[in-house]
PDB file of C-alpha atoms in Angstrom:
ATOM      1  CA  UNK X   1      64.627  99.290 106.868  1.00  0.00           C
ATOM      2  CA  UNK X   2      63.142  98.515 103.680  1.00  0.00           C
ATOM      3  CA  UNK X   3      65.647  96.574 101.081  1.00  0.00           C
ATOM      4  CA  UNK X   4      64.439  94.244  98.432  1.00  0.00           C
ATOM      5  CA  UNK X   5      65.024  90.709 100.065  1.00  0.00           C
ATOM      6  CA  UNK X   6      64.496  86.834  97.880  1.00  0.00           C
ATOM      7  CA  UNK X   7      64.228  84.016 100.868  1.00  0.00           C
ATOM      8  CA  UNK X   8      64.405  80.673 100.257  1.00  0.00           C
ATOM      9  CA  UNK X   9      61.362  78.689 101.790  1.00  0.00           C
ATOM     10  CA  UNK X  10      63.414  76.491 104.045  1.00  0.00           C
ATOM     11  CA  UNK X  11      62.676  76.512 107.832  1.00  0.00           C
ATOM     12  CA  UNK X  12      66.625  75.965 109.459  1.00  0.00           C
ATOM     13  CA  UNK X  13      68.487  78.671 111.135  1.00  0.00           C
ATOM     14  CA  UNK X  14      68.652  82.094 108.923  1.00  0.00           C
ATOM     15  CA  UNK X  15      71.397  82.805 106.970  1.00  0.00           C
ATOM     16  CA  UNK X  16      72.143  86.287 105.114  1.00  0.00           C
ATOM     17  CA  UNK X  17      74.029  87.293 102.475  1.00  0.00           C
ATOM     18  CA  UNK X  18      75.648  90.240 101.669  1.00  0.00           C
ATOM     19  CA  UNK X  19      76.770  91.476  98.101  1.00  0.00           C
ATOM     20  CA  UNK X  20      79.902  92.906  96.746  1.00  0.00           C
ATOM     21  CA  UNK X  21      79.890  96.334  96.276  1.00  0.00           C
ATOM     22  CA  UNK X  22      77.617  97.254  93.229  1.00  0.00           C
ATOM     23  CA  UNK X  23      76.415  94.094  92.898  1.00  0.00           C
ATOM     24  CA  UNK X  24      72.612  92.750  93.363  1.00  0.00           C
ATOM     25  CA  UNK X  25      70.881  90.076  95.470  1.00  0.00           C
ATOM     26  CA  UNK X  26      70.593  87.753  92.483  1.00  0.00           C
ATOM     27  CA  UNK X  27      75.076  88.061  92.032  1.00  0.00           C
ATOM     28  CA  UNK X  28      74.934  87.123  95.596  1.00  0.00           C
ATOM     29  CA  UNK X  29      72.709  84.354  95.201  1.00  0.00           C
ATOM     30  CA  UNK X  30      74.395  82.994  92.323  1.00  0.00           C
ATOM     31  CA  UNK X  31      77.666  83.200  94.048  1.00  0.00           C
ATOM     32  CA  UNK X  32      76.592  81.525  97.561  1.00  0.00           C
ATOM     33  CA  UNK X  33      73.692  79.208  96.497  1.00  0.00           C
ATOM     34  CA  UNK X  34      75.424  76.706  95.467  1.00  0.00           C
ATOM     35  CA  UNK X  35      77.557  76.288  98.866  1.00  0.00           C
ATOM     36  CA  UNK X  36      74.449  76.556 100.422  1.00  0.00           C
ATOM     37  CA  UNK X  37      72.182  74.415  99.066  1.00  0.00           C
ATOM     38  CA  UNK X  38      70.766  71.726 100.827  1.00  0.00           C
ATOM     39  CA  UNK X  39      72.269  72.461 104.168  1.00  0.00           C
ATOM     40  CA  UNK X  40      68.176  73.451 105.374  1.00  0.00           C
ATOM     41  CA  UNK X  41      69.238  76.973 105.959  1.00  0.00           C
ATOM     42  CA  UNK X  42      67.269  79.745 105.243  1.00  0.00           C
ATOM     43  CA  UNK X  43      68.822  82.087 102.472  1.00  0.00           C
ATOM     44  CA  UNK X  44      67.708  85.949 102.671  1.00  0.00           C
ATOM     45  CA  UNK X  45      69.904  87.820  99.623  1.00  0.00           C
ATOM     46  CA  UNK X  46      69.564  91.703 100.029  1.00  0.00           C
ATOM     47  CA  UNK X  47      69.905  94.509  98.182  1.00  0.00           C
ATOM     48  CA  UNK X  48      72.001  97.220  99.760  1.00  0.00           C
ATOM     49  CA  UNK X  49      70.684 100.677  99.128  1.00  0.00           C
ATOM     50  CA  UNK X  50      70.965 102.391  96.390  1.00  0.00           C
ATOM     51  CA  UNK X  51      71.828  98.607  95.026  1.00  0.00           C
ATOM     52  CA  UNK X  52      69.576  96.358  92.391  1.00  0.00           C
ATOM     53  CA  UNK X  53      66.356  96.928  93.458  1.00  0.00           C
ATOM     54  CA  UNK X  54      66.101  98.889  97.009  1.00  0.00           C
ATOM     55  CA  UNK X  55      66.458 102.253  96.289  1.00  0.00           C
ATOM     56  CA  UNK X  56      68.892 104.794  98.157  1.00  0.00           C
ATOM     57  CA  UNK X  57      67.037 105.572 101.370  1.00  0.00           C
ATOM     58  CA  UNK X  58      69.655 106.264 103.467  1.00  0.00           C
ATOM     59  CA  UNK X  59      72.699 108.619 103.448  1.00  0.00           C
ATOM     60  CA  UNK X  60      75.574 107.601 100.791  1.00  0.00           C
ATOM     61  CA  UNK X  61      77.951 106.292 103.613  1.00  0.00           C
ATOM     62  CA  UNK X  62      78.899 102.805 105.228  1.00  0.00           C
ATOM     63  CA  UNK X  63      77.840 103.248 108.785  1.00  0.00           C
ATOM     64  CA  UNK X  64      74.625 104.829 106.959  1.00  0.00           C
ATOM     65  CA  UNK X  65      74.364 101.375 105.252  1.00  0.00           C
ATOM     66  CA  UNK X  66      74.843  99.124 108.169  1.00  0.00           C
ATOM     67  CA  UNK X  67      72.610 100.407 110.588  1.00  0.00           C
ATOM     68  CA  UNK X  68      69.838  99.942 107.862  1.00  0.00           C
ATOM     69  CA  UNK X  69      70.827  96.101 107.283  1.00  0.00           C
ATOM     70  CA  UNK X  70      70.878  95.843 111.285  1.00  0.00           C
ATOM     71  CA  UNK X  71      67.331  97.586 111.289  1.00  0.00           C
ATOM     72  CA  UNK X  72      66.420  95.243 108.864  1.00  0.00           C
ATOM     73  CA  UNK X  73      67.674  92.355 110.743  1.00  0.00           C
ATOM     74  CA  UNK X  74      66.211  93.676 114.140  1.00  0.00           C
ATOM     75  CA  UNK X  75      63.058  93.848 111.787  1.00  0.00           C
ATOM     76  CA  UNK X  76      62.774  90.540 110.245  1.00  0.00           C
ATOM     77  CA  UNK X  77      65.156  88.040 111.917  1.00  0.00           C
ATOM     78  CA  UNK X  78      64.044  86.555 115.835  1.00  0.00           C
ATOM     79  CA  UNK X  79      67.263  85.987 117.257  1.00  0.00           C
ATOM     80  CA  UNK X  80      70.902  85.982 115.555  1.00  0.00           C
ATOM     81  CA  UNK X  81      71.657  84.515 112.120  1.00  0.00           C
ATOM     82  CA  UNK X  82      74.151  84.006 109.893  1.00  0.00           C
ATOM     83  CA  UNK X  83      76.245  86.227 108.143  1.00  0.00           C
ATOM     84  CA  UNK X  84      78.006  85.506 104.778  1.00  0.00           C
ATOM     85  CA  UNK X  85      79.154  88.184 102.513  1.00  0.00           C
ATOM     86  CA  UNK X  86      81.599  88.662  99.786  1.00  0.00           C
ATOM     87  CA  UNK X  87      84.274  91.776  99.395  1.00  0.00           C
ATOM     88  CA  UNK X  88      82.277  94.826 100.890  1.00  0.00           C
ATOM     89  CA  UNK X  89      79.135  92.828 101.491  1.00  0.00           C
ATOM     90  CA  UNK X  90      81.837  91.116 104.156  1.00  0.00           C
ATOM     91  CA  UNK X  91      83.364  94.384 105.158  1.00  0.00           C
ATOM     92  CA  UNK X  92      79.885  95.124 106.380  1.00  0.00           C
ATOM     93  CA  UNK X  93      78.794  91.628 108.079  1.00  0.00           C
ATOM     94  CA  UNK X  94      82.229  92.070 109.766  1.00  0.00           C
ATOM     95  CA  UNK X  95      81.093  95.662 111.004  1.00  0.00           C
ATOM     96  CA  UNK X  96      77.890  94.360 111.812  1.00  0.00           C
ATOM     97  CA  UNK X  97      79.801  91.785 114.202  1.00  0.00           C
ATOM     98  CA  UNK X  98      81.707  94.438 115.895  1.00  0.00           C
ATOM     99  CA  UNK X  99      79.074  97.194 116.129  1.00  0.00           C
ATOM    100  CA  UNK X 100      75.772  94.465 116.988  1.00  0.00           C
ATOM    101  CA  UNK X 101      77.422  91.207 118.043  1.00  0.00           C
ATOM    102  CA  UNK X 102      73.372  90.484 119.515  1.00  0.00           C
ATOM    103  CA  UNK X 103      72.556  90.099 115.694  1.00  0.00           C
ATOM    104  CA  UNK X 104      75.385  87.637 114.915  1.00  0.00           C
ATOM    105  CA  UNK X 105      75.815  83.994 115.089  1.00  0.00           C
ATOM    106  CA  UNK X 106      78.806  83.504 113.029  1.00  0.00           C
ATOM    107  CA  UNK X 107      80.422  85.362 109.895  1.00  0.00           C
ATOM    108  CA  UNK X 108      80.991  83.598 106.869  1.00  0.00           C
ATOM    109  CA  UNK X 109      84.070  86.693 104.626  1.00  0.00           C
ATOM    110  CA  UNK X 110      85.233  85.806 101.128  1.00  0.00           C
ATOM    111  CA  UNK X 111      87.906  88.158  99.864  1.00  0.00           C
ATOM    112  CA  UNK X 112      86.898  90.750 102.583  1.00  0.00           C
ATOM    113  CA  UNK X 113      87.431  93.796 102.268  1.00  0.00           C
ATOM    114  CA  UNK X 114      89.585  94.827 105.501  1.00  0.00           C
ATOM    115  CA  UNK X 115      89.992  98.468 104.671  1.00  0.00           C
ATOM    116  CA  UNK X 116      87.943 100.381 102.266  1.00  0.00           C
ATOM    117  CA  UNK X 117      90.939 102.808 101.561  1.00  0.00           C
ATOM    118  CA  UNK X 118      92.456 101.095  98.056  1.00  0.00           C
ATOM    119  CA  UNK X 119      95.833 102.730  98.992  1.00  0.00           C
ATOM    120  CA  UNK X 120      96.082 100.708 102.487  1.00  0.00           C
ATOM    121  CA  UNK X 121      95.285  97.529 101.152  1.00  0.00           C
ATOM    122  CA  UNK X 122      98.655  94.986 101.308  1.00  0.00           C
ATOM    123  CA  UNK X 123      98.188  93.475  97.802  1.00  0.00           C
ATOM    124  CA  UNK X 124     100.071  90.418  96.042  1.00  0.00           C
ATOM    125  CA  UNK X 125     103.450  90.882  95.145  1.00  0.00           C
ATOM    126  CA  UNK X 126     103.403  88.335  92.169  1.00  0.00           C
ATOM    127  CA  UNK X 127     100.753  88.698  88.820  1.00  0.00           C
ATOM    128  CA  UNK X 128      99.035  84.831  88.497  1.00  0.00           C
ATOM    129  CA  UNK X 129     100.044  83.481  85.659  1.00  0.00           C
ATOM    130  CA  UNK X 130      99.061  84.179  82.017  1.00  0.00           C
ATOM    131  CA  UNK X 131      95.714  82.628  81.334  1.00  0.00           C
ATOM    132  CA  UNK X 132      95.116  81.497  78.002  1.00  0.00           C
ATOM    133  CA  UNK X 133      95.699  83.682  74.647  1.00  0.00           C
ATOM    134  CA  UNK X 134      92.319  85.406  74.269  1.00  0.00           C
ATOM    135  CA  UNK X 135      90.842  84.519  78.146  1.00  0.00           C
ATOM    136  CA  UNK X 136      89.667  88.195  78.164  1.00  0.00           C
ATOM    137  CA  UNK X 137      88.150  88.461  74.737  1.00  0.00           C
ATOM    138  CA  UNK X 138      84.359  88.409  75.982  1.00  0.00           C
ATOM    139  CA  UNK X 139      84.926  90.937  77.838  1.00  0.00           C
ATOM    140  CA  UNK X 140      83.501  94.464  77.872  1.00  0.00           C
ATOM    141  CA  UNK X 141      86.724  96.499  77.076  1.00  0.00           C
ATOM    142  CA  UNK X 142      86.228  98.588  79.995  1.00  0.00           C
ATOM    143  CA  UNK X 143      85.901  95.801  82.368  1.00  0.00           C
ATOM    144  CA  UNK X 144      88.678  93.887  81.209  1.00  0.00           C
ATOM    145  CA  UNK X 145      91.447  95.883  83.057  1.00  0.00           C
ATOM    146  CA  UNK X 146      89.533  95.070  86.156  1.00  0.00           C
ATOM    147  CA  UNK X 147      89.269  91.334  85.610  1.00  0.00           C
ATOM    148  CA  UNK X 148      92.722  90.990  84.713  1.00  0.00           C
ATOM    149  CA  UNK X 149      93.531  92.453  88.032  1.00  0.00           C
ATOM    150  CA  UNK X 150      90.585  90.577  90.002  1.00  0.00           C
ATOM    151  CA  UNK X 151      90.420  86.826  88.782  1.00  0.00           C
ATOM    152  CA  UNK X 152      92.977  84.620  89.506  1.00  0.00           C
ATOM    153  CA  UNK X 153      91.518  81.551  87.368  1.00  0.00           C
ATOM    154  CA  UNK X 154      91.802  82.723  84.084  1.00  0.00           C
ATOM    155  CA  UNK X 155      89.583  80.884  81.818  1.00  0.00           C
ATOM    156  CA  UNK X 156      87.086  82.371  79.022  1.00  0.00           C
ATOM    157  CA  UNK X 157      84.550  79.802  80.916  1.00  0.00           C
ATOM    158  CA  UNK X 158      85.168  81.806  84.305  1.00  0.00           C
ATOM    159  CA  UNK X 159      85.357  85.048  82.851  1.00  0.00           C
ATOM    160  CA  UNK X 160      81.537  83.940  80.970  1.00  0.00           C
ATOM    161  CA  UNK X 161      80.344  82.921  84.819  1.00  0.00           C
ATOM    162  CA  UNK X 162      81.476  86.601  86.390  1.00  0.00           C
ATOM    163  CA  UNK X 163      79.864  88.030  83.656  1.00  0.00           C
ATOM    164  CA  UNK X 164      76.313  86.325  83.632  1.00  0.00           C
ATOM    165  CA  UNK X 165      76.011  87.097  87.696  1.00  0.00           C
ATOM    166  CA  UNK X 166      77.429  91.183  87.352  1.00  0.00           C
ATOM    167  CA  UNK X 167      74.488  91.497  84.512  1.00  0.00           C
ATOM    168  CA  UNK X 168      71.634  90.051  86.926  1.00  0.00           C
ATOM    169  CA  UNK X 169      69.623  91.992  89.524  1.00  0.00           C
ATOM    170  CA  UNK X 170      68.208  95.725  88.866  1.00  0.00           C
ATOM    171  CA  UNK X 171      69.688  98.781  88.061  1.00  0.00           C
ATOM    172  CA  UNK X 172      70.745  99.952  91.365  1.00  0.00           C
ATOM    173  CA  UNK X 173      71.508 103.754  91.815  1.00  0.00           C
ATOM    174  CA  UNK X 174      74.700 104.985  89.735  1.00  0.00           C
ATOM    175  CA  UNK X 175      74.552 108.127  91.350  1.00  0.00           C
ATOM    176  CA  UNK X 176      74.473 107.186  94.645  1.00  0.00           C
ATOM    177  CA  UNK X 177      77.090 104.442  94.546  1.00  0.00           C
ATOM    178  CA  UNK X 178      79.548 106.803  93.202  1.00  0.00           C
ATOM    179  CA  UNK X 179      78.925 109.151  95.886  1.00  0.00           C
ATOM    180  CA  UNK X 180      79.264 106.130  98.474  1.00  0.00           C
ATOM    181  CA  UNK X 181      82.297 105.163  96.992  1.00  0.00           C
ATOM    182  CA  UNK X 182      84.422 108.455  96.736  1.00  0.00           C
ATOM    183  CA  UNK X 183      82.726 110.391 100.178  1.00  0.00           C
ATOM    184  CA  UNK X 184      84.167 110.326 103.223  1.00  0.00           C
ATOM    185  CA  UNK X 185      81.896 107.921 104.557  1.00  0.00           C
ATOM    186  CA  UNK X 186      83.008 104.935 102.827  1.00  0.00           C
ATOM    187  CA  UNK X 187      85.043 103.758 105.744  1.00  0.00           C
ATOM    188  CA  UNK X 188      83.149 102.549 108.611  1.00  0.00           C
ATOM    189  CA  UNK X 189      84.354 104.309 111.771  1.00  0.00           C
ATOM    190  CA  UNK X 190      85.141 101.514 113.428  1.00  0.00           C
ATOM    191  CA  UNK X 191      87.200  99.894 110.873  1.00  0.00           C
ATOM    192  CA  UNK X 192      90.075  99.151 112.809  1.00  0.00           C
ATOM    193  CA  UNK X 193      89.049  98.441 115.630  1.00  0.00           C
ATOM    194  CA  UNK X 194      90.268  94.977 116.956  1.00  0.00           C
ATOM    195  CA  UNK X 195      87.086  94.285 118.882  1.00  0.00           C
ATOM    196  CA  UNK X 196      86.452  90.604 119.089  1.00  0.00           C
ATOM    197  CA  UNK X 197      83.657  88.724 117.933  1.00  0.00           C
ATOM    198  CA  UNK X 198      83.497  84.828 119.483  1.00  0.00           C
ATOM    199  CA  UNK X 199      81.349  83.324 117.279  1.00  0.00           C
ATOM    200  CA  UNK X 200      82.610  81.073 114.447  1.00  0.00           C
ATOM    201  CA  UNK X 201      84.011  82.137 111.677  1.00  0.00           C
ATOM    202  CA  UNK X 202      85.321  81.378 108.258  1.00  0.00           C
ATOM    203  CA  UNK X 203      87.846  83.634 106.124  1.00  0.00           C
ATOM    204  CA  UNK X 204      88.349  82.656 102.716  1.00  0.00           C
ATOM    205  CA  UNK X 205      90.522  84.717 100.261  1.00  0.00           C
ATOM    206  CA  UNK X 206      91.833  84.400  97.011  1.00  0.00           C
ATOM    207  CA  UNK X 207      95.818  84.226  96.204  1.00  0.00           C
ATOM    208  CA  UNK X 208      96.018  85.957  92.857  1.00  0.00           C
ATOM    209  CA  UNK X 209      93.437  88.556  94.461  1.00  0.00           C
ATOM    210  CA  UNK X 210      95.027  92.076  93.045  1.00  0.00           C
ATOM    211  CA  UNK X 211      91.601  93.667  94.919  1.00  0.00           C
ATOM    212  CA  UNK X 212      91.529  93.204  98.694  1.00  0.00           C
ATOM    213  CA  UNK X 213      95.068  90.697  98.859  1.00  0.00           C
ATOM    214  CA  UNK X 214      95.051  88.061 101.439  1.00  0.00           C
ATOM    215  CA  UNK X 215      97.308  89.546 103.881  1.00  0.00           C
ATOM    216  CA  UNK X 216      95.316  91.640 105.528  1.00  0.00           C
ATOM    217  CA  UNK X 217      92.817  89.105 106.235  1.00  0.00           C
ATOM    218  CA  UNK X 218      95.091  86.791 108.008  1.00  0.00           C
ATOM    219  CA  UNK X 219      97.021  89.917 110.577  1.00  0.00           C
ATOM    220  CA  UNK X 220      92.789  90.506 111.068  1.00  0.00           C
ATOM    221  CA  UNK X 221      92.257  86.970 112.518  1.00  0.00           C
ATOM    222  CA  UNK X 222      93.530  88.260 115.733  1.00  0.00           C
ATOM    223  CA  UNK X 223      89.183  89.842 116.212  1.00  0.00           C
ATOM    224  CA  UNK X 224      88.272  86.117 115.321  1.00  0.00           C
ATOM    225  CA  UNK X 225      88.959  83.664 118.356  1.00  0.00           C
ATOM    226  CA  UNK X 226      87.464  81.058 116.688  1.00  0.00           C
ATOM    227  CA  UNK X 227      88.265  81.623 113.903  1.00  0.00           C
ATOM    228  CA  UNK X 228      89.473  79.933 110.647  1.00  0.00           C
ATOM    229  CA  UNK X 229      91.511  81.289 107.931  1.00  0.00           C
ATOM    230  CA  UNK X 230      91.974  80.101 103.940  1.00  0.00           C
ATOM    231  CA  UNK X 231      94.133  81.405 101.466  1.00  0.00           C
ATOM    232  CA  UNK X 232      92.935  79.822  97.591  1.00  0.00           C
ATOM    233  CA  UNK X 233      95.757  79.031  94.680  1.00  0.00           C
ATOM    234  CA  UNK X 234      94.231  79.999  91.508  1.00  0.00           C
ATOM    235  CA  UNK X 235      91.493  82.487  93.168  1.00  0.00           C
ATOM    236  CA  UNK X 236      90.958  86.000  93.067  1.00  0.00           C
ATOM    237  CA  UNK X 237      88.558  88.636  94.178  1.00  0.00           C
ATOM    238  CA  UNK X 238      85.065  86.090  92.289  1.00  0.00           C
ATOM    239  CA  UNK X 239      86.634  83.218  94.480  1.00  0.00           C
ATOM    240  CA  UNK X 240      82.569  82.048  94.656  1.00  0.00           C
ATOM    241  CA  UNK X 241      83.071  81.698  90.495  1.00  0.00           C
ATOM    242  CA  UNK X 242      86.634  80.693  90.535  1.00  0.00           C
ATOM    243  CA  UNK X 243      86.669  78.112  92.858  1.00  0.00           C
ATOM    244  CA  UNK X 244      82.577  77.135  93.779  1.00  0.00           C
ATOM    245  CA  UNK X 245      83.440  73.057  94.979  1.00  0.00           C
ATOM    246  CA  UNK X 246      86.060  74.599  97.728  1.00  0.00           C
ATOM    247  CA  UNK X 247      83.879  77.263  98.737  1.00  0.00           C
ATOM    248  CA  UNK X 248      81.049  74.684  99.348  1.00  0.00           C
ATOM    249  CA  UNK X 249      83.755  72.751 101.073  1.00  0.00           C
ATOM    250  CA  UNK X 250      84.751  75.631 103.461  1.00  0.00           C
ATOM    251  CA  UNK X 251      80.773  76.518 103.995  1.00  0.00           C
ATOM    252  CA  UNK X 252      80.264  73.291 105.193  1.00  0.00           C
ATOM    253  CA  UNK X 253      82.918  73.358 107.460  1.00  0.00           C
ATOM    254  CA  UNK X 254      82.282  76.574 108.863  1.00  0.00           C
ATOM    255  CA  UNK X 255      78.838  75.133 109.548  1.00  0.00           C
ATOM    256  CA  UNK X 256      80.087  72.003 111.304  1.00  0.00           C
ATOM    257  CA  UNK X 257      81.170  74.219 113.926  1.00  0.00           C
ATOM    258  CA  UNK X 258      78.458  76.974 114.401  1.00  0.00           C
ATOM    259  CA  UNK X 259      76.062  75.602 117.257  1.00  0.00           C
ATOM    260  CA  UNK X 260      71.870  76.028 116.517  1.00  0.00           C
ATOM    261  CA  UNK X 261      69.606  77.707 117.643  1.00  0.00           C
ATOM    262  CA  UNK X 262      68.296  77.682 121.173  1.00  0.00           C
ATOM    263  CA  UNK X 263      65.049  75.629 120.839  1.00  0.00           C
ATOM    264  CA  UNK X 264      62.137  78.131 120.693  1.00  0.00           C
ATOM    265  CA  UNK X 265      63.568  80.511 118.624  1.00  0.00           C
ATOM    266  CA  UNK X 266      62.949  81.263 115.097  1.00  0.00           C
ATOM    267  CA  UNK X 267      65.113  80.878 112.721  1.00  0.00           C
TER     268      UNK X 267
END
């Protein structure tokens, strides 16, 4: 249950975040702090195993991954918190709801991931439009196949932002990821399963998002009763870097309508 946690010193309700898949605490904290700032909540960013700075102390598989963030949780959190996460940092709050809904206030999913398979995945059916002539030129050359797929607001300036956050963090575990990634553990069990949580929650994708699409998302409202469901025009699979003032406009509504705490509890 050990993973390499920042907190923020605030005393509201808890709120954790969950990265994207290879990504570090500090990409997830540059993504979500600024929709979360100010709102009094208590920010915990992890580190997934084998991920920045926690190493791999687990077996290379989702459900292996998941029931060391709930230990965690069960560890350090009194009560249920918050859960935000972005593309398989959501895939896994999402499990978390499903498989420990005792953990779980409400779920905030950007561009979740809905299935881990690549080949199941509905994707757009249109490319967004050209960005500007050289958009790409910063660019490692083998990441820029991936952005052009990903991002959906194509600007040098975004492209600079995506950049910064992926380079932040520690190392993580190579070795490990890539076993996580092609074993047949990636999938969670569970993963579709229509079991429904009730608490609130938010889903926000992106519409140029050639990654997880935004179809999938909405047919997987049906687990969310109260739930609430945002496609974003000129937003892919770094919605957080694409489009940061609607995300903090979302956040806050998805907050308007998650109750707090009983009084007594920690949060």
């Amino acid at each position: 249950m050990t993973l390499a946690a920042d907190r923020s010193q605030e005393t509201g309700p808890d709120v954790v975040c969950l990265p994207m898949f290879g990504t570090t605490r500090a990409a997830t904290a540059a993504a979500l702090h600024p929709a979360l700032a100010g709102t009094g909540l208590r920010e915990t960013y992890l580190d997934l195993p084998g991920h920045g700075d926690t190493p791999p102390t687990c077996p290379p598989t989702s459900q292996a991954l998941l029931t060391t963030i709930c230990a965690w949780l069960d560890h350090h959190i009194d009560g249920p918190a918050l859960l935000a996460g972005a593309s398989y940092g959501a895939y896994l709050a999402a499990g978390i709801a499903r498989q420990r809904p005792d953990l779980v206030r409400g779920l905030l999913l950007i561009c979740p991931g809905i299935t881990i398979a690549p080949a199941s995945r509905t994707l757009p059916e249109h490319r967004p439009p050209p960005g500007p002539t050289g958009w790409l030129d910063d660019a490692p050359t083998d990441l820029r196949p991936h952005l052009d797929t990903a991002l959906g607001h194509r600007t040098p300036s975004v492209v600079a932002t995506v950049l910064r956050a992926l380079n932040t963090g520690g190392p993580g575990d190579h070795t490990f990821q890539q076993e996580l990634r092609t074993g047949p553990g990636y999938a969670l069990p569970d993963e579709t399963a229509d079991t429904p949580f009730d608490g609130p929650v938010s889903v926000l994708t992106g519409r140029q998002d050639g990654i997880v699409g935004f179809a999938d998302q909405f047919h997987a409202m049906r687990r969310y009763p109260r739930g609430t469901y945002s496609t974003v025009d000129q937003a892919g699979h770094y919605l957080p870097f694409e489009q940061p003032a609607l995300l903090r406009a979302h956040t806050r509504a998805w907050l308007r309508r998650t109750p707090q705490p009983e009084a007594g509890a920690r949060q």
